[in-house]
């Protein structure tokens, strides 16, 4: 999730049911199970994790000595992993550092505090005990703050000692989902992200549609049945800019197609401006995809044009799904055939087809009609100056994040079949 967005999240649940080998010896693979809730030096063998998904992406693992079970939102758009460390009515699930012998607070004078936090949107400070104090805030007005610390994270029999995270004792959120998790695990390109601290130069995931299985894999995906990935380079920005997240997985959106019609968008609409606004981020922590106003308006108009006569628009200017999705339809029975929407990047295209284009709103009807909303929204209505490619449109793609070579790769695949090929059972 981009640090400015806290929308519906995809839930990943790490389950330490078994370990087995795949492409290389000693590969660690853990199943990820989807549960519906109310809301780099030497190469390493890959670790894989299977998952099932619905609303939020959570990771269940053990932390501390003796181990404490925690549930954390997995987020490729965030850097610092953090845990609630103080129980409140809104944060009932916590990590208790007082009972862990491996817990160690990070002092202000440490290089970690002084040097490795430079990409935080809010600078760290020094608390009265001279400990490194961090505050993280999000555009939905939620925030957490507390001290940086190190601790041992355990994934099955893999012990990761000295992982830097935030032990947060103050939080503010209006999202009821937050009470169901212990914290967040950051997976972006920052120096303090979990994947960076693990030391793996590459990781992949495969998100299936609906409630099927999926896989999260750390390391090389040398799988004979997996199609070669097509890659697009990550956009690098050496100069700090106010609205550009330099440690996000940023790619360059070159164009958008509806059916075979390429939208007539000027290049200036799709590239970051002098402030950094307008970057395109691939984000597992945001459910849907969001486009800046001019691109969204052009897409909305063309989609309406091509579906005229087969879809009935919900003409209610006051009805906006999730605050940013104002194109909704009335559907009496089944969805008709829809024109695909294709996002075009250098070297690769991502086509969104069928039911992934329209989202059925549970319990929302107009007479006998169900209400469906277009799954691409307007970033401007969110107050976010970026394009965000959410996990809903990454379904049934093998998504590879190659940190070592600064690129993102993808290949179409049945993620349910991928889980079966990897021998992951639930």
Tab-separated table of N, CA, C and O in Angstrom, residues 104-218:
chain	number	residue	atom	x	y	z
A	104	UNK	N	15.272	-5.448	21.445
A	104	UNK	CA	16.240	-4.400	21.763
A	104	UNK	C	15.809	-3.095	21.107
A	104	UNK	O	15.637	-3.042	19.880
A	105	UNK	N	15.630	-2.047	21.896
A	105	UNK	CA	15.256	-0.739	21.355
A	105	UNK	C	16.443	-0.099	20.643
A	105	UNK	O	17.600	-0.309	21.015
A	106	UNK	N	16.170	0.682	19.606
A	106	UNK	CA	17.214	1.337	18.824
A	106	UNK	C	17.454	2.740	19.372
A	106	UNK	O	16.533	3.563	19.409
A	107	UNK	N	18.674	3.053	19.813
A	107	UNK	CA	18.956	4.400	20.335
A	107	UNK	C	19.057	5.433	19.223
A	107	UNK	O	19.319	5.102	18.062
A	108	UNK	N	18.855	6.690	19.580
A	108	UNK	CA	18.934	7.781	18.607
A	108	UNK	C	20.310	7.873	17.953
A	108	UNK	O	20.439	8.286	16.798
A	109	UNK	N	21.332	7.509	18.699
A	109	UNK	CA	22.696	7.665	18.211
A	109	UNK	C	23.115	6.588	17.227
A	109	UNK	O	24.178	6.683	16.617
A	110	UNK	N	22.303	5.569	17.036
A	110	UNK	CA	22.692	4.450	16.182
A	110	UNK	C	22.649	4.840	14.705
A	110	UNK	O	21.842	5.686	14.292
A	111	UNK	N	23.488	4.217	13.872
A	111	UNK	CA	23.435	4.474	12.424
A	111	UNK	C	22.072	4.141	11.826
A	111	UNK	O	21.638	4.785	10.876
A	112	UNK	N	21.402	3.133	12.381
A	112	UNK	CA	20.069	2.788	11.873
A	112	UNK	C	19.129	3.968	11.987
A	112	UNK	O	18.402	4.309	11.050
A	113	UNK	N	19.135	4.631	13.141
A	113	UNK	CA	18.252	5.769	13.356
A	113	UNK	C	18.679	6.973	12.523
A	113	UNK	O	17.842	7.670	11.946
A	114	UNK	N	19.960	7.205	12.438
A	114	UNK	CA	20.450	8.420	11.792
A	114	UNK	C	20.496	8.321	10.273
A	114	UNK	O	20.290	9.307	9.575
A	115	UNK	N	20.767	7.107	9.735
A	115	UNK	CA	21.031	6.985	8.311
A	115	UNK	C	19.963	6.206	7.531
A	115	UNK	O	19.649	6.549	6.395
A	116	UNK	N	19.392	5.181	8.135
A	116	UNK	CA	18.522	4.283	7.375
A	116	UNK	C	17.060	4.717	7.340
A	116	UNK	O	16.233	4.052	6.724
A	117	UNK	N	16.743	5.810	7.985
A	117	UNK	CA	15.355	6.284	8.009
A	117	UNK	C	15.142	7.481	7.084
A	117	UNK	O	14.111	8.145	7.160
A	118	UNK	N	16.071	7.726	6.199
A	118	UNK	CA	16.029	8.949	5.385
A	118	UNK	C	14.834	8.997	4.427
A	118	UNK	O	14.441	10.079	3.977
A	119	UNK	N	14.269	7.821	4.078
A	119	UNK	CA	13.126	7.808	3.166
A	119	UNK	C	11.789	7.881	3.884
A	119	UNK	O	10.740	7.846	3.239
A	120	UNK	N	11.789	7.971	5.196
A	120	UNK	CA	10.530	8.134	5.929
A	120	UNK	C	9.931	9.489	5.580
A	120	UNK	O	10.639	10.496	5.500
A	121	UNK	N	8.618	9.540	5.398
A	121	UNK	CA	7.978	10.815	5.034
A	121	UNK	C	8.007	11.815	6.181
A	121	UNK	O	8.000	13.025	5.963
A	122	UNK	N	8.026	11.309	7.423
A	122	UNK	CA	8.168	12.170	8.597
A	122	UNK	C	9.493	11.831	9.271
A	122	UNK	O	9.724	10.672	9.624
A	123	UNK	N	10.387	12.785	9.440
A	123	UNK	CA	11.695	12.481	10.036
A	123	UNK	C	11.557	11.888	11.441
A	123	UNK	O	10.659	12.253	12.204
A	124	UNK	N	12.453	10.959	11.767
A	124	UNK	CA	12.449	10.374	13.102
A	124	UNK	C	12.927	11.414	14.107
A	124	UNK	O	13.552	12.414	13.750
A	125	UNK	N	12.626	11.167	15.382
A	125	UNK	CA	13.036	12.076	16.449
A	125	UNK	C	13.626	11.263	17.598
A	125	UNK	O	13.708	10.035	17.542
A	126	UNK	N	14.036	11.980	18.638
A	126	UNK	CA	14.636	11.336	19.809
A	126	UNK	C	13.690	11.526	20.992
A	126	UNK	O	13.312	12.653	21.317
A	127	UNK	N	13.279	10.416	21.609
A	127	UNK	CA	12.342	10.548	22.728
A	127	UNK	C	13.090	10.846	24.029
A	127	UNK	O	14.336	10.886	24.043
A	128	UNK	N	12.402	11.076	25.144
A	128	UNK	CA	13.082	11.415	26.408
A	128	UNK	C	14.084	10.360	26.893
A	128	UNK	O	15.006	10.690	27.638
A	129	UNK	N	13.892	9.112	26.454
A	129	UNK	CA	14.833	8.058	26.839
A	129	UNK	C	15.961	7.894	25.833
A	129	UNK	O	16.723	6.939	25.882
A	130	UNK	N	16.054	8.844	24.902
A	130	UNK	CA	17.069	8.843	23.846
A	130	UNK	C	16.952	7.619	22.941
A	130	UNK	O	17.942	7.074	22.462
A	131	UNK	N	15.697	7.233	22.691
A	131	UNK	CA	15.415	6.143	21.773
A	131	UNK	C	14.853	6.713	20.474
A	131	UNK	O	14.240	7.785	20.454
A	132	UNK	N	15.075	5.988	19.375
A	132	UNK	CA	14.663	6.447	18.042
A	132	UNK	C	13.149	6.341	17.907
A	132	UNK	O	12.570	5.262	18.000
A	133	UNK	N	12.510	7.482	17.685
A	133	UNK	CA	11.046	7.566	17.664
A	133	UNK	C	10.564	7.848	16.244
A	133	UNK	O	11.029	8.781	15.589
A	134	UNK	N	9.618	7.026	15.749
A	134	UNK	CA	9.117	7.169	14.378
A	134	UNK	C	7.616	7.398	14.387
A	134	UNK	O	6.884	6.859	15.219
A	135	UNK	N	7.151	8.206	13.432
A	135	UNK	CA	5.727	8.442	13.218
A	135	UNK	C	5.407	8.165	11.760
A	135	UNK	O	6.083	8.673	10.860
A	136	UNK	N	4.390	7.326	11.530
A	136	UNK	CA	3.950	7.010	10.178
A	136	UNK	C	2.508	7.476	10.033
A	136	UNK	O	1.669	7.179	10.880
A	137	UNK	N	2.220	8.212	8.972
A	137	UNK	CA	0.860	8.696	8.768
A	137	UNK	C	0.385	8.339	7.374
A	137	UNK	O	1.180	8.148	6.452
A	138	UNK	N	-0.947	8.254	7.212
A	138	UNK	CA	-1.563	7.858	5.958
A	138	UNK	C	-2.631	8.871	5.573
A	138	UNK	O	-3.152	9.605	6.408
A	139	UNK	N	-2.992	8.881	4.286
A	139	UNK	CA	-3.911	9.898	3.776
A	139	UNK	C	-5.326	9.746	4.317
A	139	UNK	O	-6.114	10.678	4.245
A	140	UNK	N	-5.649	8.561	4.856
A	140	UNK	CA	-6.981	8.394	5.432
A	140	UNK	C	-7.023	8.896	6.871
A	140	UNK	O	-7.964	8.633	7.602
A	141	UNK	N	-5.972	9.609	7.271
A	141	UNK	CA	-5.831	10.219	8.591
A	141	UNK	C	-5.425	9.237	9.692
A	141	UNK	O	-5.347	9.610	10.855
A	142	UNK	N	-5.161	7.968	9.333
A	142	UNK	CA	-4.648	7.041	10.336
A	142	UNK	C	-3.154	7.274	10.530
A	142	UNK	O	-2.466	7.786	9.645
A	143	UNK	N	-2.667	6.922	11.702
A	143	UNK	CA	-1.245	7.093	11.993
A	143	UNK	C	-0.840	6.167	13.125
A	143	UNK	O	-1.683	5.709	13.906
A	144	UNK	N	0.457	5.875	13.189
A	144	UNK	CA	1.030	5.111	14.295
A	144	UNK	C	2.360	5.753	14.661
A	144	UNK	O	3.025	6.355	13.822
A	145	UNK	N	2.722	5.645	15.927
A	145	UNK	CA	4.038	6.129	16.329
A	145	UNK	C	4.563	5.329	17.506
A	145	UNK	O	3.801	4.765	18.298
A	146	UNK	N	5.882	5.273	17.568
A	146	UNK	CA	6.549	4.517	18.622
A	146	UNK	C	8.032	4.441	18.338
A	146	UNK	O	8.566	5.218	17.539
A	147	UNK	N	8.714	3.501	18.986
A	147	UNK	CA	10.167	3.408	18.880
A	147	UNK	C	10.608	2.337	17.902
A	147	UNK	O	9.971	1.282	17.778
A	148	UNK	N	11.730	2.605	17.236
A	148	UNK	CA	12.367	1.567	16.439
A	148	UNK	C	13.036	0.573	17.384
A	148	UNK	O	13.533	0.938	18.450
A	149	UNK	N	13.043	-0.692	16.955
A	149	UNK	CA	13.638	-1.745	17.768
A	149	UNK	C	14.117	-2.856	16.850
A	149	UNK	O	13.846	-2.846	15.638
A	150	UNK	N	14.847	-3.815	17.406
A	150	UNK	CA	15.226	-5.011	16.663
A	150	UNK	C	14.669	-6.228	17.387
A	150	UNK	O	14.529	-6.234	18.613
A	151	UNK	N	14.357	-7.253	16.612
A	151	UNK	CA	13.763	-8.452	17.174
A	151	UNK	C	13.984	-9.624	16.226
A	151	UNK	O	14.360	-9.433	15.057
A	152	UNK	N	13.770	-10.819	16.714
A	152	UNK	CA	13.882	-12.027	15.900
A	152	UNK	C	12.518	-12.372	15.312
A	152	UNK	O	11.547	-12.558	16.048
A	153	UNK	N	12.459	-12.426	13.974
A	153	UNK	CA	11.256	-12.835	13.263
A	153	UNK	C	11.437	-14.285	12.818
A	153	UNK	O	12.495	-14.646	12.290
A	154	UNK	N	10.418	-15.106	13.003
A	154	UNK	CA	10.504	-16.529	12.665
A	154	UNK	C	9.444	-16.886	11.628
A	154	UNK	O	8.269	-16.624	11.826
A	155	UNK	N	9.897	-17.471	10.532
A	155	UNK	CA	9.003	-18.043	9.527
A	155	UNK	C	9.322	-19.524	9.472
A	155	UNK	O	10.338	-19.940	8.919
A	156	UNK	N	8.470	-20.325	10.090
A	156	UNK	CA	8.694	-21.752	10.257
A	156	UNK	C	10.033	-21.953	10.957
A	156	UNK	O	10.223	-21.460	12.060
A	157	UNK	N	11.000	-22.645	10.337
A	157	UNK	CA	12.280	-22.876	11.012
A	157	UNK	C	13.347	-21.866	10.603
A	157	UNK	O	14.525	-22.028	10.916
A	158	UNK	N	12.935	-20.812	9.903
A	158	UNK	CA	13.869	-19.766	9.506
A	158	UNK	C	13.819	-18.636	10.521
A	158	UNK	O	12.787	-17.992	10.705
A	159	UNK	N	14.931	-18.425	11.215
A	159	UNK	CA	15.020	-17.358	12.214
A	159	UNK	C	15.766	-16.164	11.634
A	159	UNK	O	16.910	-16.299	11.178
A	160	UNK	N	15.133	-15.004	11.661
A	160	UNK	CA	15.744	-13.774	11.172
A	160	UNK	C	16.015	-12.871	12.366
A	160	UNK	O	15.114	-12.195	12.860
A	161	UNK	N	17.241	-12.888	12.843
A	161	UNK	CA	17.600	-12.117	14.033
A	161	UNK	C	17.912	-10.670	13.662
A	161	UNK	O	18.388	-10.378	12.559
A	162	UNK	N	17.635	-9.755	14.592
A	162	UNK	CA	18.013	-8.355	14.407
A	162	UNK	C	17.211	-7.599	13.371
A	162	UNK	O	17.697	-6.612	12.810
A	163	UNK	N	15.974	-8.020	13.096
A	163	UNK	CA	15.132	-7.307	12.137
A	163	UNK	C	14.654	-5.996	12.773
A	163	UNK	O	14.122	-5.974	13.880
A	164	UNK	N	14.856	-4.895	12.057
A	164	UNK	CA	14.426	-3.583	12.547
A	164	UNK	C	12.938	-3.404	12.247
A	164	UNK	O	12.480	-3.649	11.130
A	165	UNK	N	12.182	-2.978	13.244
A	165	UNK	CA	10.760	-2.731	13.079
A	165	UNK	C	10.340	-1.618	14.033
A	165	UNK	O	11.132	-1.129	14.836
A	166	UNK	N	9.090	-1.210	13.931
A	166	UNK	CA	8.572	-0.194	14.828
A	166	UNK	C	7.697	-0.825	15.893
A	166	UNK	O	6.771	-1.575	15.580
A	167	UNK	N	7.979	-0.535	17.146
A	167	UNK	CA	7.155	-1.003	18.263
A	167	UNK	C	6.273	0.180	18.655
A	167	UNK	O	6.697	1.088	19.381
A	168	UNK	N	5.027	0.173	18.144
A	168	UNK	CA	4.185	1.360	18.205
A	168	UNK	C	3.252	1.338	19.416
A	168	UNK	O	2.559	0.346	19.660
A	169	UNK	N	3.244	2.434	20.169
A	169	UNK	CA	2.376	2.501	21.345
A	169	UNK	C	1.278	3.549	21.222
A	169	UNK	O	0.445	3.699	22.111
A	170	UNK	N	1.252	4.273	20.104
A	170	UNK	CA	0.192	5.246	19.850
A	170	UNK	C	-0.332	5.007	18.440
A	170	UNK	O	0.450	4.876	17.492
A	171	UNK	N	-1.642	4.948	18.290
A	171	UNK	CA	-2.216	4.750	16.963
A	171	UNK	C	-3.547	5.480	16.869
A	171	UNK	O	-4.234	5.707	17.869
A	172	UNK	N	-3.889	5.845	15.642
A	172	UNK	CA	-5.163	6.502	15.379
A	172	UNK	C	-5.674	5.995	14.047
A	172	UNK	O	-4.997	6.106	13.028
A	173	UNK	N	-6.870	5.386	14.054
A	173	UNK	CA	-7.426	4.848	12.828
A	173	UNK	C	-8.939	4.738	12.946
A	173	UNK	O	-9.471	4.424	14.013
A	174	UNK	N	-9.621	4.971	11.822
A	174	UNK	CA	-11.066	4.781	11.765
A	174	UNK	C	-11.418	3.499	11.018
A	174	UNK	O	-12.586	3.200	10.798
A	175	UNK	N	-10.387	2.737	10.622
A	175	UNK	CA	-10.597	1.504	9.869
A	175	UNK	C	-10.788	0.331	10.826
A	175	UNK	O	-9.857	-0.033	11.550
A	176	UNK	N	-11.971	-0.321	10.864
A	176	UNK	CA	-12.195	-1.433	11.790
A	176	UNK	C	-11.292	-2.623	11.523
A	176	UNK	O	-11.054	-3.436	12.414
A	177	UNK	N	-10.746	-2.729	10.281
A	177	UNK	CA	-9.851	-3.833	9.966
A	177	UNK	C	-8.581	-3.784	10.812
A	177	UNK	O	-7.965	-4.812	11.093
A	178	UNK	N	-8.185	-2.583	11.232
A	178	UNK	CA	-6.942	-2.448	11.985
A	178	UNK	C	-6.999	-3.181	13.318
A	178	UNK	O	-5.969	-3.583	13.859
A	179	UNK	N	-8.191	-3.360	13.875
A	179	UNK	CA	-8.312	-4.058	15.158
A	179	UNK	C	-8.118	-5.554	15.005
A	179	UNK	O	-7.989	-6.273	15.998
A	180	UNK	N	-8.072	-6.041	13.773
A	180	UNK	CA	-7.936	-7.464	13.516
A	180	UNK	C	-6.509	-7.871	13.180
A	180	UNK	O	-6.243	-9.019	12.880
A	181	UNK	N	-5.611	-6.915	13.189
A	181	UNK	CA	-4.215	-7.216	12.895
A	181	UNK	C	-3.313	-6.644	13.994
A	181	UNK	O	-3.710	-5.769	14.749
A	182	UNK	N	-2.088	-7.174	14.054
A	182	UNK	CA	-1.123	-6.705	15.043
A	182	UNK	C	-0.241	-5.606	14.487
A	182	UNK	O	0.396	-4.873	15.243
A	183	UNK	N	-0.183	-5.494	13.168
A	183	UNK	CA	0.688	-4.483	12.589
A	183	UNK	C	0.787	-4.622	11.091
A	183	UNK	O	-0.138	-5.087	10.418
A	184	UNK	N	1.926	-4.198	10.544
A	184	UNK	CA	2.139	-4.164	9.099
A	184	UNK	C	3.554	-4.620	8.786
A	184	UNK	O	4.492	-4.316	9.527
A	185	UNK	N	3.696	-5.345	7.674
A	185	UNK	CA	5.030	-5.785	7.249
A	185	UNK	C	5.346	-5.134	5.901
A	185	UNK	O	4.629	-5.314	4.921
A	186	UNK	N	6.360	-4.306	5.862
A	186	UNK	CA	6.704	-3.511	4.685
A	186	UNK	C	7.577	-4.271	3.713
A	186	UNK	O	8.550	-4.915	4.114
A	187	UNK	N	7.245	-4.175	2.400
A	187	UNK	CA	7.945	-4.960	1.378
A	187	UNK	C	8.452	-4.103	0.218
A	187	UNK	O	8.727	-4.624	-0.861
A	188	UNK	N	8.598	-2.779	0.412
A	188	UNK	CA	9.081	-1.991	-0.716
A	188	UNK	C	10.607	-2.073	-0.835
A	188	UNK	O	11.242	-2.953	-0.261
A	189	UNK	N	11.209	-1.138	-1.555
A	189	UNK	CA	12.648	-1.218	-1.840
A	189	UNK	C	13.508	-0.487	-0.819
A	189	UNK	O	14.730	-0.397	-0.973
A	190	UNK	N	12.900	0.008	0.235
A	190	UNK	CA	13.656	0.752	1.237
A	190	UNK	C	14.617	-0.123	2.023
A	190	UNK	O	14.450	-1.344	2.129
A	191	UNK	N	15.621	0.508	2.610
A	191	UNK	CA	16.649	-0.218	3.343
A	191	UNK	C	16.136	-0.947	4.569
A	191	UNK	O	16.747	-1.920	5.026
A	192	UNK	N	15.006	-0.517	5.121
A	192	UNK	CA	14.456	-1.158	6.310
A	192	UNK	C	13.236	-2.028	6.003
A	192	UNK	O	12.583	-2.515	6.919
A	193	UNK	N	12.939	-2.243	4.715
A	193	UNK	CA	11.807	-3.113	4.399
A	193	UNK	C	12.150	-4.552	4.768
A	193	UNK	O	13.314	-4.947	4.872
A	194	UNK	N	11.121	-5.357	4.957
A	194	UNK	CA	11.319	-6.739	5.389
A	194	UNK	C	12.076	-7.543	4.342
A	194	UNK	O	12.992	-8.300	4.661
A	195	UNK	N	11.731	-7.366	3.057
A	195	UNK	CA	12.407	-8.141	2.017
A	195	UNK	C	13.874	-7.735	1.904
A	195	UNK	O	14.754	-8.574	1.683
A	196	UNK	N	14.171	-6.452	2.096
A	196	UNK	CA	15.569	-6.009	2.060
A	196	UNK	C	16.347	-6.584	3.230
A	196	UNK	O	17.479	-7.064	3.074
A	197	UNK	N	15.747	-6.567	4.409
A	197	UNK	CA	16.437	-7.109	5.581
A	197	UNK	C	16.590	-8.629	5.512
A	197	UNK	O	17.538	-9.185	6.067
A	198	UNK	N	15.665	-9.311	4.815
A	198	UNK	CA	15.815	-10.750	4.614
A	198	UNK	C	17.016	-11.064	3.741
A	198	UNK	O	17.606	-12.135	3.848
A	199	UNK	N	17.385	-10.143	2.851
A	199	UNK	CA	18.529	-10.353	1.987
A	199	UNK	C	18.205	-11.023	0.669
A	199	UNK	O	19.115	-11.445	-0.040
A	200	UNK	N	16.925	-11.128	0.329
A	200	UNK	CA	16.558	-11.718	-0.953
A	200	UNK	C	16.474	-10.628	-2.016
A	200	UNK	O	15.778	-9.633	-1.834
A	201	UNK	N	17.172	-10.813	-3.154
A	201	UNK	CA	17.151	-9.792	-4.200
A	201	UNK	C	15.915	-9.856	-5.090
A	201	UNK	O	15.755	-9.041	-5.985
A	202	UNK	N	15.021	-10.825	-4.820
A	202	UNK	CA	13.874	-11.004	-5.698
A	202	UNK	C	12.769	-11.714	-4.932
A	202	UNK	O	13.025	-12.593	-4.116
A	203	UNK	N	11.525	-11.318	-5.189
A	203	UNK	CA	10.395	-12.083	-4.675
A	203	UNK	C	9.255	-12.009	-5.676
A	203	UNK	O	9.213	-11.127	-6.545
A	204	UNK	N	8.341	-12.964	-5.578
A	204	UNK	CA	7.213	-13.048	-6.504
A	204	UNK	C	5.957	-13.394	-5.725
A	204	UNK	O	6.023	-13.977	-4.641
A	205	UNK	N	4.819	-13.045	-6.308
A	205	UNK	CA	3.573	-13.571	-5.781
A	205	UNK	C	2.598	-13.802	-6.930
A	205	UNK	O	2.757	-13.273	-8.029
A	206	UNK	N	1.608	-14.625	-6.639
A	206	UNK	CA	0.587	-14.946	-7.623
A	206	UNK	C	-0.745	-14.924	-6.896
A	206	UNK	O	-0.968	-15.706	-5.973
A	207	UNK	N	-1.606	-14.010	-7.272
A	207	UNK	CA	-2.887	-13.812	-6.599
A	207	UNK	C	-3.988	-14.390	-7.481
A	207	UNK	O	-4.153	-13.968	-8.624
A	208	UNK	N	-4.734	-15.336	-6.956
A	208	UNK	CA	-5.802	-15.935	-7.740
A	208	UNK	C	-7.089	-15.132	-7.594
A	208	UNK	O	-7.224	-14.291	-6.714
A	209	UNK	N	-8.043	-15.386	-8.460
A	209	UNK	CA	-9.326	-14.732	-8.369
A	209	UNK	C	-10.175	-15.332	-7.262
A	209	UNK	O	-9.980	-16.476	-6.863
A	210	UNK	N	-11.091	-14.543	-6.754
A	210	UNK	CA	-12.017	-14.971	-5.720
A	210	UNK	C	-11.275	-15.510	-4.502
A	210	UNK	O	-10.378	-14.872	-3.975
A	211	UNK	N	-11.598	-16.750	-4.066
A	211	UNK	CA	-11.022	-17.263	-2.825
A	211	UNK	C	-10.123	-18.471	-3.053
A	211	UNK	O	-10.098	-19.411	-2.258
A	212	UNK	N	-9.408	-18.478	-4.154
A	212	UNK	CA	-8.532	-19.601	-4.446
A	212	UNK	C	-7.167	-19.405	-3.809
A	212	UNK	O	-6.876	-18.380	-3.228
A	213	UNK	N	-6.316	-20.439	-3.963
A	213	UNK	CA	-4.996	-20.390	-3.341
A	213	UNK	C	-4.063	-19.486	-4.130
A	213	UNK	O	-4.311	-19.148	-5.279
A	214	UNK	N	-2.953	-19.139	-3.515
A	214	UNK	CA	-1.932	-18.357	-4.187
A	214	UNK	C	-0.573	-18.613	-3.574
A	214	UNK	O	-0.436	-19.415	-2.648
A	215	UNK	N	0.437	-17.956	-4.093
A	215	UNK	CA	1.813	-18.223	-3.683
A	215	UNK	C	2.596	-16.928	-3.522
A	215	UNK	O	2.458	-16.008	-4.338
A	216	UNK	N	3.385	-16.855	-2.482
A	216	UNK	CA	4.385	-15.810	-2.299
A	216	UNK	C	5.725	-16.512	-2.214
A	216	UNK	O	5.892	-17.442	-1.430
A	217	UNK	N	6.678	-16.108	-3.038
A	217	UNK	CA	7.953	-16.809	-3.139
A	217	UNK	C	9.106	-15.826	-3.026
A	217	UNK	O	9.130	-14.816	-3.732
A	218	UNK	N	10.048	-16.119	-2.144
A	218	UNK	CA	11.273	-15.325	-2.031
A	218	UNK	C	12.397	-16.057	-2.759
A	218	UNK	O	12.660	-17.214	-2.484
